[in-house]
PDB file of C-alpha atoms and ligand atoms in Angstrom:
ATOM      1  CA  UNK O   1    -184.059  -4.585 104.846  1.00  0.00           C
ATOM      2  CA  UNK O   2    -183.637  -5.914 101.499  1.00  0.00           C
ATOM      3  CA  UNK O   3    -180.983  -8.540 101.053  1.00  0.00           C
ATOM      4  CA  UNK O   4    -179.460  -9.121  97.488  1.00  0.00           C
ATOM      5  CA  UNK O   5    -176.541 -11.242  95.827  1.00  0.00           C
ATOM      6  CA  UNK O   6    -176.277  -9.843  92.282  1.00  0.00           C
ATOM      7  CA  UNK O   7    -175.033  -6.647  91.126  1.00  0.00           C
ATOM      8  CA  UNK O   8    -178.109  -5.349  88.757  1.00  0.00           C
ATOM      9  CA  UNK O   9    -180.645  -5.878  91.604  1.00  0.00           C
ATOM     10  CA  UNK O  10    -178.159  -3.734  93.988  1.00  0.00           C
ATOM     11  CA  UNK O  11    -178.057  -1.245  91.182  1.00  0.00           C
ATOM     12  CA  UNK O  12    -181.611  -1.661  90.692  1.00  0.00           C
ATOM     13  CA  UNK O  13    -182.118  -0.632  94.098  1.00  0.00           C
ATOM     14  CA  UNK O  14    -179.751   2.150  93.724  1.00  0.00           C
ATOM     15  CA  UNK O  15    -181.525   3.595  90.566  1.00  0.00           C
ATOM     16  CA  UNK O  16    -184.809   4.174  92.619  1.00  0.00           C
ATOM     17  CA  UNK O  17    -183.081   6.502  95.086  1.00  0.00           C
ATOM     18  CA  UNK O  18    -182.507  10.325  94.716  1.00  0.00           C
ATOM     19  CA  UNK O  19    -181.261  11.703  98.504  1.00  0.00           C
ATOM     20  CA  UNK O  20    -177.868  10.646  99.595  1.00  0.00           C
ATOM     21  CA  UNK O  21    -176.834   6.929 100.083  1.00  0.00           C
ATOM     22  CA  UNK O  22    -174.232   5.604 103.095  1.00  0.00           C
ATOM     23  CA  UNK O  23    -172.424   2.685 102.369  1.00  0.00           C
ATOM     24  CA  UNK O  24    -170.151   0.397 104.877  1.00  0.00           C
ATOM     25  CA  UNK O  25    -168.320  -2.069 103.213  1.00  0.00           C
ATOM     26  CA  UNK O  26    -167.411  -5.081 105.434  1.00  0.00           C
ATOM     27  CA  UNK O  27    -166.113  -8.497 105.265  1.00  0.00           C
ATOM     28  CA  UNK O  28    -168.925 -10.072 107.580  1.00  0.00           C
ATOM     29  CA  UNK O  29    -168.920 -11.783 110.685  1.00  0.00           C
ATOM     30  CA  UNK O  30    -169.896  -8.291 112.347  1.00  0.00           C
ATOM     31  CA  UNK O  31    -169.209  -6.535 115.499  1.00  0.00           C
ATOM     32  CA  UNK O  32    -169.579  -3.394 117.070  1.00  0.00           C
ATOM     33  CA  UNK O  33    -167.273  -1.869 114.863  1.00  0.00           C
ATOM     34  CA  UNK O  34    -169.406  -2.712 112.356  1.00  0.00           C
ATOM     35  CA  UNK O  35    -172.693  -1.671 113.583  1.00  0.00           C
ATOM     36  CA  UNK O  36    -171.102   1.728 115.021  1.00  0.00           C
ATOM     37  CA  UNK O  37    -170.522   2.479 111.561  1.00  0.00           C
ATOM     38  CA  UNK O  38    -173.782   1.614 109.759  1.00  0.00           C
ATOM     39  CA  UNK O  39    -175.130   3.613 112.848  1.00  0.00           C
ATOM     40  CA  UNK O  40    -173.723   6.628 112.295  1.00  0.00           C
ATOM     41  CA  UNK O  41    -174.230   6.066 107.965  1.00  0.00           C
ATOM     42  CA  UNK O  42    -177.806   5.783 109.285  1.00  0.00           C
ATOM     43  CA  UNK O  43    -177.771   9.022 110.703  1.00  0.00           C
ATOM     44  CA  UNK O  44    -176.278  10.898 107.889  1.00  0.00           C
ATOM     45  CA  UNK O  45    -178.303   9.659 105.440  1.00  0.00           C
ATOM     46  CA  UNK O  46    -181.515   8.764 103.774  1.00  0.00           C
ATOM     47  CA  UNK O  47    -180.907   5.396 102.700  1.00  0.00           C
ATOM     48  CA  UNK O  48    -178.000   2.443 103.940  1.00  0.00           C
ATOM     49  CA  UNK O  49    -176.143  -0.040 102.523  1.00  0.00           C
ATOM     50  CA  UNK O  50    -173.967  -2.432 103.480  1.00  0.00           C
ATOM     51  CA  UNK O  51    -172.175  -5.455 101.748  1.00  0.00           C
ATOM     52  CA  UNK O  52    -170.205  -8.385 103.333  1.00  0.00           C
ATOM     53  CA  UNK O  53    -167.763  -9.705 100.567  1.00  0.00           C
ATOM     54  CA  UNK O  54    -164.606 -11.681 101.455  1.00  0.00           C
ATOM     55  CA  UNK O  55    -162.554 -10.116  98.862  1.00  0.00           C
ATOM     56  CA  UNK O  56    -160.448 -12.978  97.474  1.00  0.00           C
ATOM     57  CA  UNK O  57    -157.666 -10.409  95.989  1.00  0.00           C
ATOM     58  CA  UNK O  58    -156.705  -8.798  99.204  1.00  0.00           C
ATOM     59  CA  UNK O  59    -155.918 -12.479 101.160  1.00  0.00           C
ATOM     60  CA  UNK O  60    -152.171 -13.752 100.107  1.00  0.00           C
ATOM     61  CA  UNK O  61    -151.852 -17.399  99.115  1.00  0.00           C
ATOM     62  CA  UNK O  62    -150.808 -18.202 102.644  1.00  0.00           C
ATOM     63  CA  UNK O  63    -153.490 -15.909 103.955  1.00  0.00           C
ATOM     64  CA  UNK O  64    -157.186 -16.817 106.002  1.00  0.00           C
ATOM     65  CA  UNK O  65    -159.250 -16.589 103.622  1.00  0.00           C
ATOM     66  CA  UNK O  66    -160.644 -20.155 103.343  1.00  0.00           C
ATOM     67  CA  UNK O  67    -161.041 -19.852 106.926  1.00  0.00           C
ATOM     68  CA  UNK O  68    -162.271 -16.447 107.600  1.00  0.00           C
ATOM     69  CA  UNK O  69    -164.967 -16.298 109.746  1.00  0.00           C
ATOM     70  CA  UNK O  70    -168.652 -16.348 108.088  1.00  0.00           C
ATOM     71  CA  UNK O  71    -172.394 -15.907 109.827  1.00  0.00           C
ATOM     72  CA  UNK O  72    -174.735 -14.686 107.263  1.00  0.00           C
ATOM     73  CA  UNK O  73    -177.747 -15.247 109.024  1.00  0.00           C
ATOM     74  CA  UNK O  74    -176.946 -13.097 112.259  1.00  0.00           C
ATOM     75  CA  UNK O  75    -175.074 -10.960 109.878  1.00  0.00           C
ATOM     76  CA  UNK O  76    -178.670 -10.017 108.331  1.00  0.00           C
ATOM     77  CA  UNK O  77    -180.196 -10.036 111.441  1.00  0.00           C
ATOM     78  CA  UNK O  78    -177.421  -7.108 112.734  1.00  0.00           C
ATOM     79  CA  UNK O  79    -177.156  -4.944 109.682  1.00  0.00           C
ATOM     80  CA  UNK O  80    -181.255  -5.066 109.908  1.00  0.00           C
ATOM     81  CA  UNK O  81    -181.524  -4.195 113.320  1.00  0.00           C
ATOM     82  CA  UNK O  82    -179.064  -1.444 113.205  1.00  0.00           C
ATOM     83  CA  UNK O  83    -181.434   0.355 110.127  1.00  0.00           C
ATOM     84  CA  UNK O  84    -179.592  -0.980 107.299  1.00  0.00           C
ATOM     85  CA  UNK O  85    -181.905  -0.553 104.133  1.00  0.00           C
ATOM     86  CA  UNK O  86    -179.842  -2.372 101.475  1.00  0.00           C
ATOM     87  CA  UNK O  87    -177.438  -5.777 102.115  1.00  0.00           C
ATOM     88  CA  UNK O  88    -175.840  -6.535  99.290  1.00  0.00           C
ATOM     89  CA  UNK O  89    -173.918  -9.921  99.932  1.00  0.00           C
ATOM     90  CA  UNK O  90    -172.743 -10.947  96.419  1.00  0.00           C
ATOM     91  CA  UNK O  91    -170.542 -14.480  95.603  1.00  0.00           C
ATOM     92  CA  UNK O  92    -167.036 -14.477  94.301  1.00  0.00           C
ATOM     93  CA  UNK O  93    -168.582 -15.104  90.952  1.00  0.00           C
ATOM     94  CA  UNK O  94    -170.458 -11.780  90.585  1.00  0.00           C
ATOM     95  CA  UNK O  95    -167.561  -9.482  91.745  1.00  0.00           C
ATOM     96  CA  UNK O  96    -164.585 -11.514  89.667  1.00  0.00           C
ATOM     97  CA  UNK O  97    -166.583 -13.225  86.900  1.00  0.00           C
ATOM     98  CA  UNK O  98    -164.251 -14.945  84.244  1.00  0.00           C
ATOM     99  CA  UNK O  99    -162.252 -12.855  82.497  1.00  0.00           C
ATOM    100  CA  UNK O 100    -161.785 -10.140  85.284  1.00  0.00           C
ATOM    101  CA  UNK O 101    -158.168  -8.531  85.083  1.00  0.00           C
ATOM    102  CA  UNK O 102    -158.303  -5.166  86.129  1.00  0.00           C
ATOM    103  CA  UNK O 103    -157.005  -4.322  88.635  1.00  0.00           C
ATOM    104  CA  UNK O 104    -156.452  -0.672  91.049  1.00  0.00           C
ATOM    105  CA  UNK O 105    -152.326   0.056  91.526  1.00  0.00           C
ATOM    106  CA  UNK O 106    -151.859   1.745  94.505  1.00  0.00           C
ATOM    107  CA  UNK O 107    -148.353   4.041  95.044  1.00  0.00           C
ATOM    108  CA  UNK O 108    -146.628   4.694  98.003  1.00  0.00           C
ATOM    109  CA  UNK O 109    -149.139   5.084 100.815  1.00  0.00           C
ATOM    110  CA  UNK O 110    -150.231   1.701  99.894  1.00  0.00           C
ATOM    111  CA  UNK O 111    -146.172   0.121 100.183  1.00  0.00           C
ATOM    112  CA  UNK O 112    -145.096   0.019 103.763  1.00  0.00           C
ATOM    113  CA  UNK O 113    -146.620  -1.288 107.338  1.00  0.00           C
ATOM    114  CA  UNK O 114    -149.265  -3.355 106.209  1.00  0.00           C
ATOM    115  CA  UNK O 115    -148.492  -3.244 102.380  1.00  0.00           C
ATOM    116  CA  UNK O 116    -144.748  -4.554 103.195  1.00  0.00           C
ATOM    117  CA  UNK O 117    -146.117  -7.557 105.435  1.00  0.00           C
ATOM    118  CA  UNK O 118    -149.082  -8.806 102.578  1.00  0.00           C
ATOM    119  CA  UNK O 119    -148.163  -7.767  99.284  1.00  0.00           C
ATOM    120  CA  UNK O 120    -150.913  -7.231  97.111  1.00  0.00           C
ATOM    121  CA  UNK O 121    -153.225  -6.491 100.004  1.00  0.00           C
ATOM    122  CA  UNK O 122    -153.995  -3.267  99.505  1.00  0.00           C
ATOM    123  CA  UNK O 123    -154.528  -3.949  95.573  1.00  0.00           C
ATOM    124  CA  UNK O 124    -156.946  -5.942  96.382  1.00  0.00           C
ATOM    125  CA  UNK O 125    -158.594  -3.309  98.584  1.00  0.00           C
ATOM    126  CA  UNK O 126    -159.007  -0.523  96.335  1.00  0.00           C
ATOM    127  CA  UNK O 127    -159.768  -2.590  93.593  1.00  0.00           C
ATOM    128  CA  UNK O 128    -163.126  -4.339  95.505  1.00  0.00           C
ATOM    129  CA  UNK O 129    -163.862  -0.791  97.162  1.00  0.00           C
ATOM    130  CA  UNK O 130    -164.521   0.889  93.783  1.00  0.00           C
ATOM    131  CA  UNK O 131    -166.422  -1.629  92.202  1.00  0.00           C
ATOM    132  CA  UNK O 132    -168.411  -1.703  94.694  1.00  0.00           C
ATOM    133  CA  UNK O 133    -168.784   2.009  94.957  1.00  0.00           C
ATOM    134  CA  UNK O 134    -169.453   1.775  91.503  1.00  0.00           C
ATOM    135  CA  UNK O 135    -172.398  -0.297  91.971  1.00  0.00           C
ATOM    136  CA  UNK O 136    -173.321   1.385  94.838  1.00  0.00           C
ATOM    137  CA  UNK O 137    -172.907   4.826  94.358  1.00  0.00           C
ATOM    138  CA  UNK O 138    -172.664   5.797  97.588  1.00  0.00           C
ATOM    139  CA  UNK O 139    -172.818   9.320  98.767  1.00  0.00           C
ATOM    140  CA  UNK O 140    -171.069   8.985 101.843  1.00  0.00           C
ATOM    141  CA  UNK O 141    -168.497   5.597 102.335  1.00  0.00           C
ATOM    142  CA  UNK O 142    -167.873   4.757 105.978  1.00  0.00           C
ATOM    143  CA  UNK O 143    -164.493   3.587 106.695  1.00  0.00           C
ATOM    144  CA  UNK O 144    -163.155   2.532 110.562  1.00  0.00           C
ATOM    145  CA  UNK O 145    -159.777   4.259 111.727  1.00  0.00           C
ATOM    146  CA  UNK O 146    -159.049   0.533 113.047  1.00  0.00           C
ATOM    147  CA  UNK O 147    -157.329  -0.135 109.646  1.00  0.00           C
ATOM    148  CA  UNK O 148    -155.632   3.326 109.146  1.00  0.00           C
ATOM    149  CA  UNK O 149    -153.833   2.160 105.932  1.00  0.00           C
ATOM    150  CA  UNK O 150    -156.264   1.403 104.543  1.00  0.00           C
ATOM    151  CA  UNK O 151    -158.377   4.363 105.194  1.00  0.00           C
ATOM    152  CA  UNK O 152    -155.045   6.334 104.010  1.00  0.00           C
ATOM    153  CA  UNK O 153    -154.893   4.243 100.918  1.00  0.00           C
ATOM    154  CA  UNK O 154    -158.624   4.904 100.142  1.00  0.00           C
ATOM    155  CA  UNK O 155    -158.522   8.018 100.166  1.00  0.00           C
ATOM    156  CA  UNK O 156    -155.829   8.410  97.850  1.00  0.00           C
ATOM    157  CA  UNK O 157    -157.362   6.236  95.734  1.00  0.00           C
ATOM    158  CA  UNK O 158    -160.829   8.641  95.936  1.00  0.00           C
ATOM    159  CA  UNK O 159    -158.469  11.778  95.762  1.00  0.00           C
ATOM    160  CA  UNK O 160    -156.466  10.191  92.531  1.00  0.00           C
ATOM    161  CA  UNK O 161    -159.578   8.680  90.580  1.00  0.00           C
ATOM    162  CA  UNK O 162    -161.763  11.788  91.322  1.00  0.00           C
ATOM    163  CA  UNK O 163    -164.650   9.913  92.503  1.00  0.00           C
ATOM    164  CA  UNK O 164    -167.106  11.610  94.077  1.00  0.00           C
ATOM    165  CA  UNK O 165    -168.024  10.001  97.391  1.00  0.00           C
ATOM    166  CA  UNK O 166    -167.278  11.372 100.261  1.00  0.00           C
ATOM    167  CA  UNK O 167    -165.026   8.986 103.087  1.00  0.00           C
ATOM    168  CA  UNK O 168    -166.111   9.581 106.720  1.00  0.00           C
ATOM    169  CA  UNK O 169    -163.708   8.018 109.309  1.00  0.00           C
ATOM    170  CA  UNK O 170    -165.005   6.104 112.433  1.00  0.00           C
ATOM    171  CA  UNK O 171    -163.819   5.493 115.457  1.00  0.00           C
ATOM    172  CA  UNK O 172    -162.263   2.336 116.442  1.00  0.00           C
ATOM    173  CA  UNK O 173    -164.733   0.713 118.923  1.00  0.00           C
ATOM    174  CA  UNK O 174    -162.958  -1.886 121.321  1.00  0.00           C
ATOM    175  CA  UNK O 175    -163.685  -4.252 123.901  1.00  0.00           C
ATOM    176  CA  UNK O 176    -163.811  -3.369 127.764  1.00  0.00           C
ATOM    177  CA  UNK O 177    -160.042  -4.099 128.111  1.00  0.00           C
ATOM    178  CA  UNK O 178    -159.125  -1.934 125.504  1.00  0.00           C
ATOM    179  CA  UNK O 179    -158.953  -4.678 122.114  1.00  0.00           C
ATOM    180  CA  UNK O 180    -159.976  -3.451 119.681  1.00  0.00           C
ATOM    181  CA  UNK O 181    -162.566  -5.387 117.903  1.00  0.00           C
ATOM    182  CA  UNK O 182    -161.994  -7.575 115.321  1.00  0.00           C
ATOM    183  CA  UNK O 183    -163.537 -10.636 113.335  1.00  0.00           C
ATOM    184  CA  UNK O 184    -160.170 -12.025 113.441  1.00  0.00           C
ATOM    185  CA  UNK O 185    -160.232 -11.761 117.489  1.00  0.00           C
ATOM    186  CA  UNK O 186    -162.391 -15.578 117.686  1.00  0.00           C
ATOM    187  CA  UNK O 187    -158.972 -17.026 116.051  1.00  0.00           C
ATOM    188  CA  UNK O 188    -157.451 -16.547 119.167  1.00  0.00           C
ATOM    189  CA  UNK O 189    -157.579 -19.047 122.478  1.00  0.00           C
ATOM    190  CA  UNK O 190    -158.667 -17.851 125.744  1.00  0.00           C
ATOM    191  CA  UNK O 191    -154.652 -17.359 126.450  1.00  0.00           C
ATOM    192  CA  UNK O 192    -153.789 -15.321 123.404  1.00  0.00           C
ATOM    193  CA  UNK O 193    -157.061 -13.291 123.896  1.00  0.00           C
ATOM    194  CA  UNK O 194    -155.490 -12.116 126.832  1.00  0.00           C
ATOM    195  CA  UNK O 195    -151.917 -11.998 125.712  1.00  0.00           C
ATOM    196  CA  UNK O 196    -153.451  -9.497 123.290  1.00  0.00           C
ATOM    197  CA  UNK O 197    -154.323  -6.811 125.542  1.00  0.00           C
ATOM    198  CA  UNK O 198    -150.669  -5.750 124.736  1.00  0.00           C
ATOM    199  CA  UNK O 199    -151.279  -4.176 121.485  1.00  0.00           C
ATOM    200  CA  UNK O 200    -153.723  -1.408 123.396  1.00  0.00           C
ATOM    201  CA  UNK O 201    -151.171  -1.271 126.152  1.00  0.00           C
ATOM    202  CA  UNK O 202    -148.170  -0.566 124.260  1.00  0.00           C
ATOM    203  CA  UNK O 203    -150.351   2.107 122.186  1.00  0.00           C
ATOM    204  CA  UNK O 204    -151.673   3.537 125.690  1.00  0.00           C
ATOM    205  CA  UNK O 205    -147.854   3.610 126.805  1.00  0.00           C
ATOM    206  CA  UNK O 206    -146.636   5.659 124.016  1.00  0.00           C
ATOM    207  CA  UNK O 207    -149.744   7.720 124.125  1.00  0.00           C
ATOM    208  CA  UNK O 208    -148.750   8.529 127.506  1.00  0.00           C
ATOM    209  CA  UNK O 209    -145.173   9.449 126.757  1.00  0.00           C
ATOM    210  CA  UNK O 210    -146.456  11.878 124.257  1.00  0.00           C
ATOM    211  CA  UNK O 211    -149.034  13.324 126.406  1.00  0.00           C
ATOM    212  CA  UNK O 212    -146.347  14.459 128.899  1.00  0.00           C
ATOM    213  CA  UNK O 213    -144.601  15.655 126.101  1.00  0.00           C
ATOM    214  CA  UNK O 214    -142.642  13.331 124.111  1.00  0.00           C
ATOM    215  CA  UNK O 215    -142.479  13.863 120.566  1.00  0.00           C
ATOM    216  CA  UNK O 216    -139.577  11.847 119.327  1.00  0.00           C
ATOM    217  CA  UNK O 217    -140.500   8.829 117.275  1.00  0.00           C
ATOM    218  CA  UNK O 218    -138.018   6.796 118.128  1.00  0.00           C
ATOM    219  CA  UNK O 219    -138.507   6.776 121.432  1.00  0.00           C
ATOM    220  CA  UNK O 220    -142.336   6.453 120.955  1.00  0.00           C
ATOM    221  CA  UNK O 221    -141.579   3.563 119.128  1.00  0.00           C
ATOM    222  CA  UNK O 222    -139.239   2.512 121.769  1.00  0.00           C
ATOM    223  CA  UNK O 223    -141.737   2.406 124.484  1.00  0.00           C
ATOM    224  CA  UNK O 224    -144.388   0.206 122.220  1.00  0.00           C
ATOM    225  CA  UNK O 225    -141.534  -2.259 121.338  1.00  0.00           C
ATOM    226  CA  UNK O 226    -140.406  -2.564 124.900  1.00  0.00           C
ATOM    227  CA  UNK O 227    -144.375  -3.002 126.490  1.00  0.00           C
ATOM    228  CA  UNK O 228    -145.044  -5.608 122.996  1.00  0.00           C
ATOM    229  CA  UNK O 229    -141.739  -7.222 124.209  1.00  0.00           C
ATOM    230  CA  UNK O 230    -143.144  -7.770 127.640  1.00  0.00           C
ATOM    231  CA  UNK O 231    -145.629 -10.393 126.548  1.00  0.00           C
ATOM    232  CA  UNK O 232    -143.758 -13.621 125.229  1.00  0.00           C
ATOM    233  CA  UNK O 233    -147.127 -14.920 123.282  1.00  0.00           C
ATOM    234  CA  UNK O 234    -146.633 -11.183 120.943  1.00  0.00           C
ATOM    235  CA  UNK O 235    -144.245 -10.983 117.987  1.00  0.00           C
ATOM    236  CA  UNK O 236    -143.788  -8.093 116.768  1.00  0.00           C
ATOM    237  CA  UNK O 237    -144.069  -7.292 112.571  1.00  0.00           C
ATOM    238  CA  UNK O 238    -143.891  -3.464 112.896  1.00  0.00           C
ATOM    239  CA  UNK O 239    -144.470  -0.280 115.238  1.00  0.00           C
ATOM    240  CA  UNK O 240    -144.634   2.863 113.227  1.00  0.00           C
ATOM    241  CA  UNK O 241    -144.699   6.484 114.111  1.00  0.00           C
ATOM    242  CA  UNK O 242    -146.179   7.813 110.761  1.00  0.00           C
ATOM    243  CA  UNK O 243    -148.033  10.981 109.122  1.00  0.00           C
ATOM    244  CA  UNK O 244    -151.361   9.476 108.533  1.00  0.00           C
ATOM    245  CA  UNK O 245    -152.142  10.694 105.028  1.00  0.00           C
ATOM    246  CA  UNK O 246    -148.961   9.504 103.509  1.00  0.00           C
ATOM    247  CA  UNK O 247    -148.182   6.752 106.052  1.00  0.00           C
ATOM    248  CA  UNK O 248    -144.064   7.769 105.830  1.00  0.00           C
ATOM    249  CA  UNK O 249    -142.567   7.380 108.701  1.00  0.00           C
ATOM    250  CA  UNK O 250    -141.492  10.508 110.807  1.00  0.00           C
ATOM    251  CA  UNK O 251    -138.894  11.525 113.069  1.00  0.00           C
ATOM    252  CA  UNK O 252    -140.960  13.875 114.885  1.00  0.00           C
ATOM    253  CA  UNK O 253    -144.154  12.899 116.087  1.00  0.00           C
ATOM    254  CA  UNK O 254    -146.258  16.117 116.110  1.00  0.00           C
ATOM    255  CA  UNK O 255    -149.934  16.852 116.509  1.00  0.00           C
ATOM    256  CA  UNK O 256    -151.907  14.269 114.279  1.00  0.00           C
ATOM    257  CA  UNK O 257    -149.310  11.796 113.955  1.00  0.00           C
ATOM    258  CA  UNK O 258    -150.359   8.205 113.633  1.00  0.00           C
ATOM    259  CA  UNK O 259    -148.737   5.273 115.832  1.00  0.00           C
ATOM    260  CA  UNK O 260    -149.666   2.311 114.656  1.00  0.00           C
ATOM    261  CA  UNK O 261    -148.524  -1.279 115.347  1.00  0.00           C
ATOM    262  CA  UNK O 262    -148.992  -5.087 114.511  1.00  0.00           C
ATOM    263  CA  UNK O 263    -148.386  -8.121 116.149  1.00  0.00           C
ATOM    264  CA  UNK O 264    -148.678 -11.750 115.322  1.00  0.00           C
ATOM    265  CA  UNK O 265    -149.984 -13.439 118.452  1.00  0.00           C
ATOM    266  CA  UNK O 266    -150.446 -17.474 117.786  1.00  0.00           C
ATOM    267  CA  UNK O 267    -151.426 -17.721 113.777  1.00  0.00           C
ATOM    268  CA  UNK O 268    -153.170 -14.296 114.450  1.00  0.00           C
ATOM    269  CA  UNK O 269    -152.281 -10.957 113.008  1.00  0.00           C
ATOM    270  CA  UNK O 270    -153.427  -8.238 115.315  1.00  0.00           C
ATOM    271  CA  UNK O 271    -153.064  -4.608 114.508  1.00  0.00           C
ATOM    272  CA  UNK O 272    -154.166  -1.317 115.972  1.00  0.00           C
ATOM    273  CA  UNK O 273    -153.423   2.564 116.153  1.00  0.00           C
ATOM    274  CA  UNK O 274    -153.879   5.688 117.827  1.00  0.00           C
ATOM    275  CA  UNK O 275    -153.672   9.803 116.559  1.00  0.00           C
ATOM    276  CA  UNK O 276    -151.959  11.595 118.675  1.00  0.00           C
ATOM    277  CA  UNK O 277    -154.028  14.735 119.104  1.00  0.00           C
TER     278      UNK O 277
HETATM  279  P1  AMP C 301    -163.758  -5.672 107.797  1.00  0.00           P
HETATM  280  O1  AMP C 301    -165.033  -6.461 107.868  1.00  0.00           O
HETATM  281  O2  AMP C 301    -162.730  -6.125 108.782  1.00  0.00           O
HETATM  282  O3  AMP C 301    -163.247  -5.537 106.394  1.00  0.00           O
HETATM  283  O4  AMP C 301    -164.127  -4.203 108.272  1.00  0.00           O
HETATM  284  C1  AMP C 301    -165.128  -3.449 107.620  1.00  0.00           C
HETATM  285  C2  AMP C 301    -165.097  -2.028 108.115  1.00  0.00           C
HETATM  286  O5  AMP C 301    -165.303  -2.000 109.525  1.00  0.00           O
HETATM  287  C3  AMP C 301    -163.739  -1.350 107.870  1.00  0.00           C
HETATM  288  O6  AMP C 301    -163.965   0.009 107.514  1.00  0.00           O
HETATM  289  C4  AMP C 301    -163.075  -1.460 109.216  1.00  0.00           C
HETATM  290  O7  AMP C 301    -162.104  -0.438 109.447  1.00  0.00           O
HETATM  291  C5  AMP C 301    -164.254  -1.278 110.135  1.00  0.00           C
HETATM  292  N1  AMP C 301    -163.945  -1.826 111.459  1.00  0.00           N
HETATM  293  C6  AMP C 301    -163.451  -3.058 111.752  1.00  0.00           C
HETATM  294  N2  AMP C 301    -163.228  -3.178 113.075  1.00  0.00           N
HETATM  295  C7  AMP C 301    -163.591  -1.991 113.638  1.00  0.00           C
HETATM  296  C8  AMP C 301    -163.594  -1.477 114.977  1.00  0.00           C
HETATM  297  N3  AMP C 301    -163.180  -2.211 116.009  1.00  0.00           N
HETATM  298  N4  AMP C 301    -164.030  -0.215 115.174  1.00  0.00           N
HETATM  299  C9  AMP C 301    -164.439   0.554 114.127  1.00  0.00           C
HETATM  300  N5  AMP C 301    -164.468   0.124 112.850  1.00  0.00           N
HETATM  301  C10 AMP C 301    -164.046  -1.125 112.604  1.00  0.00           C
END
């Protein structure tokens, strides 16, 4: 695997390659959710990249970014492992040098759930996603369906601009109690790590519900609110029964609909989702 920091030897590596390209964007500190996707970006193509950037622009002032967790060198050692070709690991500097103020404005998939909670957020998303796909020219991007915003603001963002790569949705990999995985799960103390089993149980609940049948929103979101408000270490920011393109809510939760919820359990924000299908 080669490992790079600035943007014309990532390009320069780009330039060299005809077949198709995979590309998994990612903040670092990486998981199984991670590797699942560079994985599967392996199998669908002939070449992989990665990048680990935390992306100043989507963290709020009173966000984690300072403290966000970083590991480069097992980092390298995972994405290697896992076939990665290309890591391209660049500093603040290279992706916001001086003078950098343009930015992506995202519409209304982009303004409720998470986009209500951290304004600015998903700004900052798009905005790092395509210049990096613009240095990267991927063929195929692979997104998780962990952050289901975001993959709905992404590809409205591909859809709008009429760029051509193509976004492949993963699933969400989780731990053996049902967590999903996150690099934001080592925040949390051995107590909150179990307090937040709740998230999965209050998506399982409502999963349930509509399994036998249930297809009324409100009481979906009911049933998470009342299993989130059985653990006192969870407080709730939102629980959403939503159409998963558009992410507006819906009164009727039919085949395909998205229920999605976060938490704040300590200092952490926890999120997580399900389709109903
Ligand atoms: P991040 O490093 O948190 O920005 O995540 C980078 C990519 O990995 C995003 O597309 C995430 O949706 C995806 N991802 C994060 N956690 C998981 C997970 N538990 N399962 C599947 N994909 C994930």
């Amino acid at each position: 695997m080669r490992s790079v920091s600035r943007i014309d030897e990532a390009r320069e590596w780009r330039a060299r390659l005809s077949g198709s390209v995979g590309f998994v964007p990612t903040m670092g500190f990486l998981h199984e959710g991670h590797l699942s996707l560079v994985r599967r970006a392996r199998k669908e193509n002939e070449a992989v990249a990665a990048s680990i950037f935390v992306n100043p622009t989507q963290f709020g002032p009173s966000e984690d970014f300072a403290r966000y967790p970083r590991d480069p060198e097992r980092d390298t050692r995972l994405l290697s492992e896992a076939g990665c070709d290309l890591l391209f690991a660049p500093e603040v500097e290279q992706m916001y040098p001086e003078g950098h103020e343009t930015f992506v404005e995202m519409g209304a998939t982009a303004a409720p759930l998470e986009g209500a909670r951290r304004p600015g957020h998903f700004r900052g998303v798009a905005t790092v996603v395509l210049k990096l796909f613009n240095v990267i020219r991927p063929t195929r991007a692979y997104f998780g369906r962990k952050d289901a915003q975001q993959l709905a603001v992404i590809r409205r963002m591909i859809r709008d601009l009429h760029h051509p790569a193509v976004i492949v949705a993963c699933p969400t990999v989780r731990e053996a109690d049902g967590l999903a995985m996150s690099s934001r799960n080592t925040y949390l103390s051995p107590e909150e790590r179990r307090a937040a089993t709740v998230l999965h149980r209050a998506l399982s609940a409502a999963r349930d519900r509509w399994t036998n049948g249930e297809r009324d929103a409100a009481e979906l979101r009911r049933v998470m609110r009342e299993t989130l408000d059985s653990e006192p270490l969870a407080r709730i920011d939102y629980v959403s029964v939503a159409d998963p393109d558009t992410m507006r809510e819906t009164d009727v939760a039919a085949s395909g609909a998205l229920i999605s919820l976060a938490v704040k359990i300590g200092d952490t924000h926890l999120i997580d989702n399900e389709r109903m299908e």
